PDB file of C-alpha atoms and ligand atoms in Angstrom:
ATOM      1  CA  UNK M   1     -14.024  69.849 104.722  1.00  0.00           C
ATOM      2  CA  UNK M   2     -17.321  69.630 106.623  1.00  0.00           C
ATOM      3  CA  UNK M   3     -20.020  71.803 105.114  1.00  0.00           C
ATOM      4  CA  UNK M   4     -21.756  74.325 107.331  1.00  0.00           C
ATOM      5  CA  UNK M   5     -25.211  72.665 107.059  1.00  0.00           C
ATOM      6  CA  UNK M   6     -23.993  69.038 107.125  1.00  0.00           C
ATOM      7  CA  UNK M   7     -26.450  66.723 108.945  1.00  0.00           C
ATOM      8  CA  UNK M   8     -29.195  69.362 108.754  1.00  0.00           C
ATOM      9  CA  UNK M   9     -32.614  68.619 107.285  1.00  0.00           C
ATOM     10  CA  UNK M  10     -34.398  71.405 105.417  1.00  0.00           C
ATOM     11  CA  UNK M  11     -37.868  71.656 103.887  1.00  0.00           C
ATOM     12  CA  UNK M  12     -38.423  74.235 101.144  1.00  0.00           C
ATOM     13  CA  UNK M  13     -42.002  74.742  99.960  1.00  0.00           C
ATOM     14  CA  UNK M  14     -42.449  75.852  96.361  1.00  0.00           C
ATOM     15  CA  UNK M  15     -38.975  74.531  95.643  1.00  0.00           C
ATOM     16  CA  UNK M  16     -39.643  73.462  92.055  1.00  0.00           C
ATOM     17  CA  UNK M  17     -38.863  76.818  90.459  1.00  0.00           C
ATOM     18  CA  UNK M  18     -38.058  80.471  91.033  1.00  0.00           C
ATOM     19  CA  UNK M  19     -36.860  81.597  94.438  1.00  0.00           C
ATOM     20  CA  UNK M  20     -37.630  78.274  96.140  1.00  0.00           C
ATOM     21  CA  UNK M  21     -35.459  76.326  93.688  1.00  0.00           C
ATOM     22  CA  UNK M  22     -32.541  78.707  94.305  1.00  0.00           C
ATOM     23  CA  UNK M  23     -32.960  78.373  98.075  1.00  0.00           C
ATOM     24  CA  UNK M  24     -33.101  74.571  97.840  1.00  0.00           C
ATOM     25  CA  UNK M  25     -29.918  74.491  95.738  1.00  0.00           C
ATOM     26  CA  UNK M  26     -28.084  76.870  98.069  1.00  0.00           C
ATOM     27  CA  UNK M  27     -28.983  74.919 101.221  1.00  0.00           C
ATOM     28  CA  UNK M  28     -27.960  71.644  99.550  1.00  0.00           C
ATOM     29  CA  UNK M  29     -24.657  73.125  98.333  1.00  0.00           C
ATOM     30  CA  UNK M  30     -23.925  73.840 101.959  1.00  0.00           C
ATOM     31  CA  UNK M  31     -24.562  70.269 103.034  1.00  0.00           C
ATOM     32  CA  UNK M  32     -28.239  70.161 104.027  1.00  0.00           C
ATOM     33  CA  UNK M  33     -30.553  67.343 102.997  1.00  0.00           C
ATOM     34  CA  UNK M  34     -33.341  69.239 101.272  1.00  0.00           C
ATOM     35  CA  UNK M  35     -36.937  68.109 100.936  1.00  0.00           C
ATOM     36  CA  UNK M  36     -38.356  70.056  98.020  1.00  0.00           C
ATOM     37  CA  UNK M  37     -42.145  70.381  98.236  1.00  0.00           C
ATOM     38  CA  UNK M  38     -44.689  71.672  95.756  1.00  0.00           C
ATOM     39  CA  UNK M  39     -47.630  70.738  93.580  1.00  0.00           C
ATOM     40  CA  UNK M  40     -45.879  69.939  90.269  1.00  0.00           C
ATOM     41  CA  UNK M  41     -43.821  66.764  90.215  1.00  0.00           C
ATOM     42  CA  UNK M  42     -41.907  67.611  87.015  1.00  0.00           C
ATOM     43  CA  UNK M  43     -40.703  70.940  88.448  1.00  0.00           C
ATOM     44  CA  UNK M  44     -39.672  69.343  91.752  1.00  0.00           C
ATOM     45  CA  UNK M  45     -37.747  66.700  89.803  1.00  0.00           C
ATOM     46  CA  UNK M  46     -35.758  69.400  87.987  1.00  0.00           C
ATOM     47  CA  UNK M  47     -34.626  70.909  91.285  1.00  0.00           C
ATOM     48  CA  UNK M  48     -33.805  67.524  92.797  1.00  0.00           C
ATOM     49  CA  UNK M  49     -31.891  66.454  89.688  1.00  0.00           C
ATOM     50  CA  UNK M  50     -29.867  69.686  89.730  1.00  0.00           C
ATOM     51  CA  UNK M  51     -28.984  69.190  93.391  1.00  0.00           C
ATOM     52  CA  UNK M  52     -28.111  65.524  92.997  1.00  0.00           C
ATOM     53  CA  UNK M  53     -26.122  66.325  89.847  1.00  0.00           C
ATOM     54  CA  UNK M  54     -23.976  68.588  92.012  1.00  0.00           C
ATOM     55  CA  UNK M  55     -23.544  65.779  94.583  1.00  0.00           C
ATOM     56  CA  UNK M  56     -26.096  67.257  96.974  1.00  0.00           C
ATOM     57  CA  UNK M  57     -28.880  65.521  98.883  1.00  0.00           C
ATOM     58  CA  UNK M  58     -32.495  66.198  97.951  1.00  0.00           C
ATOM     59  CA  UNK M  59     -35.835  64.540  97.509  1.00  0.00           C
ATOM     60  CA  UNK M  60     -39.184  65.678  96.145  1.00  0.00           C
ATOM     61  CA  UNK M  61     -42.517  65.481  97.947  1.00  0.00           C
ATOM     62  CA  UNK M  62     -45.760  66.564  96.320  1.00  0.00           C
ATOM     63  CA  UNK M  63     -47.546  68.938  98.658  1.00  0.00           C
ATOM     64  CA  UNK M  64     -50.186  71.627  98.335  1.00  0.00           C
ATOM     65  CA  UNK M  65     -49.671  73.975 101.268  1.00  0.00           C
ATOM     66  CA  UNK M  66     -53.255  75.219 101.026  1.00  0.00           C
ATOM     67  CA  UNK M  67     -54.466  71.817 102.214  1.00  0.00           C
ATOM     68  CA  UNK M  68     -53.830  70.880 105.822  1.00  0.00           C
ATOM     69  CA  UNK M  69     -53.910  67.139 105.114  1.00  0.00           C
ATOM     70  CA  UNK M  70     -51.312  67.483 102.377  1.00  0.00           C
ATOM     71  CA  UNK M  71     -48.961  69.381 104.703  1.00  0.00           C
ATOM     72  CA  UNK M  72     -49.515  66.820 107.467  1.00  0.00           C
ATOM     73  CA  UNK M  73     -48.504  64.081 105.019  1.00  0.00           C
ATOM     74  CA  UNK M  74     -45.349  66.030 104.169  1.00  0.00           C
ATOM     75  CA  UNK M  75     -44.480  66.374 107.866  1.00  0.00           C
ATOM     76  CA  UNK M  76     -45.158  62.670 108.507  1.00  0.00           C
ATOM     77  CA  UNK M  77     -42.866  61.791 105.610  1.00  0.00           C
ATOM     78  CA  UNK M  78     -40.057  64.057 106.839  1.00  0.00           C
ATOM     79  CA  UNK M  79     -40.275  62.958 110.457  1.00  0.00           C
ATOM     80  CA  UNK M  80     -40.657  59.287 109.514  1.00  0.00           C
ATOM     81  CA  UNK M  81     -37.669  59.263 107.197  1.00  0.00           C
ATOM     82  CA  UNK M  82     -35.335  61.882 108.663  1.00  0.00           C
ATOM     83  CA  UNK M  83     -36.530  62.013 112.296  1.00  0.00           C
ATOM     84  CA  UNK M  84     -36.021  65.776 112.497  1.00  0.00           C
ATOM     85  CA  UNK M  85     -36.346  69.138 110.797  1.00  0.00           C
ATOM     86  CA  UNK M  86     -33.773  71.902 111.260  1.00  0.00           C
ATOM     87  CA  UNK M  87     -34.859  74.431 108.628  1.00  0.00           C
ATOM     88  CA  UNK M  88     -38.335  75.192 107.300  1.00  0.00           C
ATOM     89  CA  UNK M  89     -38.490  77.677 104.420  1.00  0.00           C
ATOM     90  CA  UNK M  90     -42.048  78.801 103.719  1.00  0.00           C
ATOM     91  CA  UNK M  91     -41.546  80.013 100.178  1.00  0.00           C
ATOM     92  CA  UNK M  92     -44.605  78.737  98.252  1.00  0.00           C
ATOM     93  CA  UNK M  93     -46.716  81.637  97.113  1.00  0.00           C
ATOM     94  CA  UNK M  94     -48.833  83.031  94.321  1.00  0.00           C
ATOM     95  CA  UNK M  95     -49.266  86.514  92.915  1.00  0.00           C
ATOM     96  CA  UNK M  96     -52.416  88.471  92.070  1.00  0.00           C
ATOM     97  CA  UNK M  97     -51.760  91.839  90.526  1.00  0.00           C
ATOM     98  CA  UNK M  98     -54.460  92.555  87.968  1.00  0.00           C
ATOM     99  CA  UNK M  99     -57.493  94.027  89.612  1.00  0.00           C
ATOM    100  CA  UNK M 100     -58.626  96.559  92.203  1.00  0.00           C
ATOM    101  CA  UNK M 101     -59.970  94.842  95.303  1.00  0.00           C
ATOM    102  CA  UNK M 102     -63.614  95.717  94.652  1.00  0.00           C
ATOM    103  CA  UNK M 103     -63.433  93.791  91.369  1.00  0.00           C
ATOM    104  CA  UNK M 104     -61.521  90.815  92.756  1.00  0.00           C
ATOM    105  CA  UNK M 105     -63.536  87.581  92.513  1.00  0.00           C
ATOM    106  CA  UNK M 106     -64.129  85.948  95.916  1.00  0.00           C
ATOM    107  CA  UNK M 107     -62.428  82.753  94.653  1.00  0.00           C
ATOM    108  CA  UNK M 108     -59.247  84.712  93.961  1.00  0.00           C
ATOM    109  CA  UNK M 109     -59.278  86.182  97.486  1.00  0.00           C
ATOM    110  CA  UNK M 110     -59.604  82.644  98.889  1.00  0.00           C
ATOM    111  CA  UNK M 111     -56.900  81.231  96.590  1.00  0.00           C
ATOM    112  CA  UNK M 112     -54.259  83.818  97.482  1.00  0.00           C
ATOM    113  CA  UNK M 113     -54.931  83.877 101.222  1.00  0.00           C
ATOM    114  CA  UNK M 114     -55.144  80.079 101.426  1.00  0.00           C
ATOM    115  CA  UNK M 115     -51.713  79.638  99.844  1.00  0.00           C
ATOM    116  CA  UNK M 116     -49.774  82.719 100.980  1.00  0.00           C
ATOM    117  CA  UNK M 117     -51.046  82.906 104.568  1.00  0.00           C
ATOM    118  CA  UNK M 118     -53.031  79.856 105.683  1.00  0.00           C
ATOM    119  CA  UNK M 119     -50.392  77.635 104.065  1.00  0.00           C
ATOM    120  CA  UNK M 120     -47.804  78.970 106.501  1.00  0.00           C
ATOM    121  CA  UNK M 121     -50.106  78.250 109.443  1.00  0.00           C
ATOM    122  CA  UNK M 122     -50.368  74.679 108.127  1.00  0.00           C
ATOM    123  CA  UNK M 123     -46.602  74.130 107.881  1.00  0.00           C
ATOM    124  CA  UNK M 124     -45.804  75.756 111.232  1.00  0.00           C
ATOM    125  CA  UNK M 125     -48.564  73.735 112.894  1.00  0.00           C
ATOM    126  CA  UNK M 126     -47.091  70.552 111.418  1.00  0.00           C
ATOM    127  CA  UNK M 127     -43.357  71.174 111.939  1.00  0.00           C
ATOM    128  CA  UNK M 128     -42.993  73.427 114.996  1.00  0.00           C
ATOM    129  CA  UNK M 129     -43.680  70.646 117.552  1.00  0.00           C
ATOM    130  CA  UNK M 130     -40.598  68.705 116.360  1.00  0.00           C
ATOM    131  CA  UNK M 131     -38.477  71.857 116.569  1.00  0.00           C
ATOM    132  CA  UNK M 132     -39.814  72.586 120.055  1.00  0.00           C
ATOM    133  CA  UNK M 133     -38.919  69.045 121.132  1.00  0.00           C
ATOM    134  CA  UNK M 134     -35.404  69.547 119.707  1.00  0.00           C
ATOM    135  CA  UNK M 135     -35.219  73.083 121.159  1.00  0.00           C
ATOM    136  CA  UNK M 136     -33.747  74.402 117.938  1.00  0.00           C
ATOM    137  CA  UNK M 137     -34.697  75.306 114.395  1.00  0.00           C
ATOM    138  CA  UNK M 138     -35.132  77.999 111.794  1.00  0.00           C
ATOM    139  CA  UNK M 139     -38.407  78.997 110.183  1.00  0.00           C
ATOM    140  CA  UNK M 140     -37.894  81.413 107.302  1.00  0.00           C
ATOM    141  CA  UNK M 141     -40.989  82.949 105.759  1.00  0.00           C
ATOM    142  CA  UNK M 142     -40.547  84.440 102.291  1.00  0.00           C
ATOM    143  CA  UNK M 143     -42.652  87.555 102.499  1.00  0.00           C
ATOM    144  CA  UNK M 144     -42.270  90.674 100.321  1.00  0.00           C
ATOM    145  CA  UNK M 145     -41.778  94.411 100.373  1.00  0.00           C
ATOM    146  CA  UNK M 146     -45.460  94.287  99.354  1.00  0.00           C
ATOM    147  CA  UNK M 147     -45.958  93.354 103.017  1.00  0.00           C
ATOM    148  CA  UNK M 148     -44.524  96.735 103.987  1.00  0.00           C
ATOM    149  CA  UNK M 149     -46.014  99.008 101.317  1.00  0.00           C
ATOM    150  CA  UNK M 150     -49.247  99.765  99.478  1.00  0.00           C
ATOM    151  CA  UNK M 151     -49.781  97.836  96.235  1.00  0.00           C
ATOM    152  CA  UNK M 152     -52.553  99.135  93.970  1.00  0.00           C
ATOM    153  CA  UNK M 153     -54.227  96.313  92.006  1.00  0.00           C
ATOM    154  CA  UNK M 154     -52.535  93.831  94.308  1.00  0.00           C
ATOM    155  CA  UNK M 155     -54.398  94.405  97.572  1.00  0.00           C
ATOM    156  CA  UNK M 156     -55.005  90.713  98.237  1.00  0.00           C
ATOM    157  CA  UNK M 157     -51.312  89.926  97.657  1.00  0.00           C
ATOM    158  CA  UNK M 158     -50.283  92.826  99.899  1.00  0.00           C
ATOM    159  CA  UNK M 159     -52.796  91.708 102.549  1.00  0.00           C
ATOM    160  CA  UNK M 160     -51.375  88.176 102.452  1.00  0.00           C
ATOM    161  CA  UNK M 161     -47.828  89.469 102.954  1.00  0.00           C
ATOM    162  CA  UNK M 162     -48.741  92.101 105.613  1.00  0.00           C
ATOM    163  CA  UNK M 163     -50.551  89.244 107.356  1.00  0.00           C
ATOM    164  CA  UNK M 164     -47.544  86.987 106.943  1.00  0.00           C
ATOM    165  CA  UNK M 165     -45.287  89.597 108.533  1.00  0.00           C
ATOM    166  CA  UNK M 166     -47.618  89.890 111.538  1.00  0.00           C
ATOM    167  CA  UNK M 167     -47.764  86.110 111.809  1.00  0.00           C
ATOM    168  CA  UNK M 168     -43.967  85.907 111.598  1.00  0.00           C
ATOM    169  CA  UNK M 169     -43.271  88.513 114.305  1.00  0.00           C
ATOM    170  CA  UNK M 170     -45.818  86.874 116.623  1.00  0.00           C
ATOM    171  CA  UNK M 171     -44.669  83.288 116.121  1.00  0.00           C
ATOM    172  CA  UNK M 172     -41.077  84.464 116.552  1.00  0.00           C
ATOM    173  CA  UNK M 173     -41.992  85.606 120.054  1.00  0.00           C
ATOM    174  CA  UNK M 174     -43.827  82.343 120.763  1.00  0.00           C
ATOM    175  CA  UNK M 175     -40.879  80.163 119.729  1.00  0.00           C
ATOM    176  CA  UNK M 176     -37.671  82.064 120.490  1.00  0.00           C
ATOM    177  CA  UNK M 177     -37.591  80.743 124.038  1.00  0.00           C
ATOM    178  CA  UNK M 178     -37.267  77.263 122.543  1.00  0.00           C
ATOM    179  CA  UNK M 179     -34.209  78.270 120.544  1.00  0.00           C
ATOM    180  CA  UNK M 180     -36.242  78.509 117.338  1.00  0.00           C
ATOM    181  CA  UNK M 181     -35.655  81.551 115.163  1.00  0.00           C
ATOM    182  CA  UNK M 182     -38.552  82.663 112.987  1.00  0.00           C
ATOM    183  CA  UNK M 183     -37.709  85.293 110.400  1.00  0.00           C
ATOM    184  CA  UNK M 184     -39.273  87.110 107.461  1.00  0.00           C
ATOM    185  CA  UNK M 185     -37.377  87.798 104.257  1.00  0.00           C
ATOM    186  CA  UNK M 186     -39.034  90.642 102.337  1.00  0.00           C
ATOM    187  CA  UNK M 187     -37.600  91.009  98.827  1.00  0.00           C
ATOM    188  CA  UNK M 188     -38.528  93.652  96.300  1.00  0.00           C
ATOM    189  CA  UNK M 189     -39.233  92.519  92.721  1.00  0.00           C
ATOM    190  CA  UNK M 190     -37.387  89.302  91.859  1.00  0.00           C
ATOM    191  CA  UNK M 191     -36.896  88.033  88.303  1.00  0.00           C
ATOM    192  CA  UNK M 192     -39.230  84.981  88.327  1.00  0.00           C
ATOM    193  CA  UNK M 193     -42.534  83.914  86.761  1.00  0.00           C
ATOM    194  CA  UNK M 194     -44.595  85.259  89.701  1.00  0.00           C
ATOM    195  CA  UNK M 195     -45.442  88.496  87.929  1.00  0.00           C
ATOM    196  CA  UNK M 196     -44.695  90.022  84.493  1.00  0.00           C
ATOM    197  CA  UNK M 197     -42.794  92.927  86.167  1.00  0.00           C
ATOM    198  CA  UNK M 198     -43.958  95.269  83.405  1.00  0.00           C
ATOM    199  CA  UNK M 199     -41.636  98.215  82.782  1.00  0.00           C
ATOM    200  CA  UNK M 200     -38.820  96.848  84.932  1.00  0.00           C
ATOM    201  CA  UNK M 201     -35.260  96.341  83.702  1.00  0.00           C
ATOM    202  CA  UNK M 202     -34.625  92.636  84.407  1.00  0.00           C
ATOM    203  CA  UNK M 203     -30.870  93.101  84.437  1.00  0.00           C
ATOM    204  CA  UNK M 204     -31.237  95.322  87.518  1.00  0.00           C
ATOM    205  CA  UNK M 205     -33.798  93.187  89.319  1.00  0.00           C
ATOM    206  CA  UNK M 206     -33.056  90.947  92.261  1.00  0.00           C
ATOM    207  CA  UNK M 207     -32.343  87.361  91.210  1.00  0.00           C
ATOM    208  CA  UNK M 208     -33.593  84.233  93.034  1.00  0.00           C
ATOM    209  CA  UNK M 209     -29.986  83.600  94.112  1.00  0.00           C
ATOM    210  CA  UNK M 210     -29.970  86.908  96.008  1.00  0.00           C
ATOM    211  CA  UNK M 211     -32.858  85.689  98.153  1.00  0.00           C
ATOM    212  CA  UNK M 212     -31.115  82.330  98.609  1.00  0.00           C
ATOM    213  CA  UNK M 213     -28.035  84.178  99.845  1.00  0.00           C
ATOM    214  CA  UNK M 214     -30.118  85.977 102.490  1.00  0.00           C
ATOM    215  CA  UNK M 215     -31.676  82.683 103.615  1.00  0.00           C
ATOM    216  CA  UNK M 216     -28.254  81.071 103.956  1.00  0.00           C
ATOM    217  CA  UNK M 217     -27.092  84.027 106.059  1.00  0.00           C
ATOM    218  CA  UNK M 218     -30.071  83.582 108.392  1.00  0.00           C
ATOM    219  CA  UNK M 219     -29.533  79.857 108.917  1.00  0.00           C
ATOM    220  CA  UNK M 220     -25.795  80.196 109.520  1.00  0.00           C
ATOM    221  CA  UNK M 221     -25.992  82.865 112.238  1.00  0.00           C
ATOM    222  CA  UNK M 222     -24.241  82.342 115.536  1.00  0.00           C
ATOM    223  CA  UNK M 223     -26.616  80.533 117.922  1.00  0.00           C
ATOM    224  CA  UNK M 224     -27.009  83.459 120.313  1.00  0.00           C
ATOM    225  CA  UNK M 225     -28.114  85.910 117.620  1.00  0.00           C
ATOM    226  CA  UNK M 226     -31.411  86.291 115.812  1.00  0.00           C
ATOM    227  CA  UNK M 227     -31.912  88.311 112.625  1.00  0.00           C
ATOM    228  CA  UNK M 228     -35.701  88.544 112.642  1.00  0.00           C
ATOM    229  CA  UNK M 229     -36.305  90.338 109.353  1.00  0.00           C
ATOM    230  CA  UNK M 230     -34.478  91.061 106.115  1.00  0.00           C
ATOM    231  CA  UNK M 231     -35.612  93.780 103.702  1.00  0.00           C
ATOM    232  CA  UNK M 232     -33.930  92.995 100.394  1.00  0.00           C
ATOM    233  CA  UNK M 233     -33.573  95.587  97.642  1.00  0.00           C
ATOM    234  CA  UNK M 234     -31.573  95.726  94.401  1.00  0.00           C
ATOM    235  CA  UNK M 235     -28.711  98.217  94.411  1.00  0.00           C
ATOM    236  CA  UNK M 236     -30.015  99.938  91.237  1.00  0.00           C
ATOM    237  CA  UNK M 237     -33.744 100.648  90.963  1.00  0.00           C
ATOM    238  CA  UNK M 238     -35.058  98.404  88.135  1.00  0.00           C
TER     239      UNK M 238
HETATM  240  N1  NAP E 301     -40.882  87.269  92.339  1.00  0.00           N
HETATM  241  C1  NAP E 301     -41.021  88.340  93.102  1.00  0.00           C
HETATM  242  O1  NAP E 301     -40.952  89.476  92.626  1.00  0.00           O
HETATM  243  C2  NAP E 301     -41.197  88.174  94.596  1.00  0.00           C
HETATM  244  C3  NAP E 301     -40.942  89.285  95.402  1.00  0.00           C
HETATM  245  C4  NAP E 301     -41.115  89.167  96.780  1.00  0.00           C
HETATM  246  C5  NAP E 301     -41.551  87.977  97.317  1.00  0.00           C
HETATM  247  N2  NAP E 301     -41.807  86.914  96.514  1.00  0.00           N
HETATM  248  C6  NAP E 301     -42.293  85.678  97.128  1.00  0.00           C
HETATM  249  O2  NAP E 301     -41.369  84.646  96.897  1.00  0.00           O
HETATM  250  C7  NAP E 301     -42.032  83.388  96.919  1.00  0.00           C
HETATM  251  C8  NAP E 301     -41.630  82.585  95.695  1.00  0.00           C
HETATM  252  O3  NAP E 301     -42.084  83.293  94.549  1.00  0.00           O
HETATM  253  P1  NAP E 301     -41.388  83.172  93.107  1.00  0.00           P
HETATM  254  O4  NAP E 301     -41.161  84.549  92.652  1.00  0.00           O
HETATM  255  O5  NAP E 301     -40.286  82.207  93.142  1.00  0.00           O
HETATM  256  O6  NAP E 301     -42.649  82.610  92.280  1.00  0.00           O
HETATM  257  P2  NAP E 301     -42.792  81.422  91.233  1.00  0.00           P
HETATM  258  O7  NAP E 301     -41.619  81.369  90.333  1.00  0.00           O
HETATM  259  O8  NAP E 301     -44.156  81.600  90.664  1.00  0.00           O
HETATM  260  O9  NAP E 301     -42.759  80.124  92.180  1.00  0.00           O
HETATM  261  C9  NAP E 301     -43.759  79.891  93.132  1.00  0.00           C
HETATM  262  C10 NAP E 301     -43.538  78.524  93.726  1.00  0.00           C
HETATM  263  O10 NAP E 301     -44.570  78.281  94.705  1.00  0.00           O
HETATM  264  C11 NAP E 301     -45.149  77.013  94.442  1.00  0.00           C
HETATM  265  N3  NAP E 301     -46.536  76.984  94.886  1.00  0.00           N
HETATM  266  C12 NAP E 301     -47.535  77.811  94.515  1.00  0.00           C
HETATM  267  N4  NAP E 301     -48.675  77.450  95.123  1.00  0.00           N
HETATM  268  C13 NAP E 301     -48.383  76.373  95.908  1.00  0.00           C
HETATM  269  C14 NAP E 301     -49.146  75.541  96.771  1.00  0.00           C
HETATM  270  N5  NAP E 301     -50.456  75.733  96.952  1.00  0.00           N
HETATM  271  N6  NAP E 301     -48.507  74.534  97.412  1.00  0.00           N
HETATM  272  C15 NAP E 301     -47.174  74.325  97.230  1.00  0.00           C
HETATM  273  N7  NAP E 301     -46.418  75.063  96.416  1.00  0.00           N
HETATM  274  C16 NAP E 301     -47.020  76.073  95.756  1.00  0.00           C
HETATM  275  C17 NAP E 301     -45.011  76.834  92.934  1.00  0.00           C
HETATM  276  O11 NAP E 301     -45.005  75.485  92.552  1.00  0.00           O
HETATM  277  P3  NAP E 301     -46.313  74.713  92.041  1.00  0.00           P
HETATM  278  O12 NAP E 301     -47.155  75.702  91.309  1.00  0.00           O
HETATM  279  O13 NAP E 301     -45.764  73.621  91.189  1.00  0.00           O
HETATM  280  O14 NAP E 301     -46.943  74.184  93.274  1.00  0.00           O
HETATM  281  C18 NAP E 301     -43.617  77.424  92.694  1.00  0.00           C
HETATM  282  O15 NAP E 301     -42.611  76.475  92.960  1.00  0.00           O
HETATM  283  C19 NAP E 301     -43.525  83.699  97.018  1.00  0.00           C
HETATM  284  O16 NAP E 301     -43.955  83.558  98.341  1.00  0.00           O
HETATM  285  C20 NAP E 301     -43.594  85.146  96.583  1.00  0.00           C
HETATM  286  O17 NAP E 301     -44.706  85.814  97.122  1.00  0.00           O
HETATM  287  C21 NAP E 301     -41.625  86.979  95.152  1.00  0.00           C
END
């Protein structure tokens, strides 16, 4: 039986572990060829091996989304080898949850914003032209409920995700006329290494697979419909 994402090419940033790895596996299970991008080769290899071990198609590309040249190299690789991109999942991100903003070192402000926000500008700048030429595509930005709420001791993280939501809504309007759907997925706390999640019951927390499920739903919508935002919560408060 033909899989729903057969012949589709997907790029997942930060696909070596956590939520990105689950998204990469889920897209590959459904037939997509997945390019898994991130900074750590050994982690990317684990995701690629898992996908290939399940008879899926995947390859690893080292990429630091904070650096424009690195993202341009990733896009050149994808377009050179696969000639197209159907799905871009901007998942790579870092947390910062330990200090009030007035005590945050300037380098930490730069680090978080460069990865969580500027990194998405870099990937959209590099991949959107090919989607525009094809007049189709999905761009899924993994944001957070921290982009909807206040987060004491995590102001820079919240700012990056509030900024990402604004970027997402705006780019969605820029690209929808080309048949490109740009959406934000905003999960609550997910059981990964991003943060220690102190005081939370892990058994009740969202799992990376829950986010992957939402991403699959977005990229398998009927062509005339456009879910622009998903707010994802666990059923039981952790
Ligand atoms: N966990 C949560 O509670 C939660 C909740 C809501 C939203 N989110 C969001 O979900 C996304 C994934 O987070 P996660 O929980 O899966 O975290 P994680 O387990 O720490 O994974 C983060 C991933 O991002 C990659 N990454 C970090 N900096 C990068 C860079 N400069 N270039 C390329 N890749 C980079 C990491 O790989 P390398 O370090 O090897 O590059 C890793 O694969 C993030 O955007 C996060 O903000 C997480």
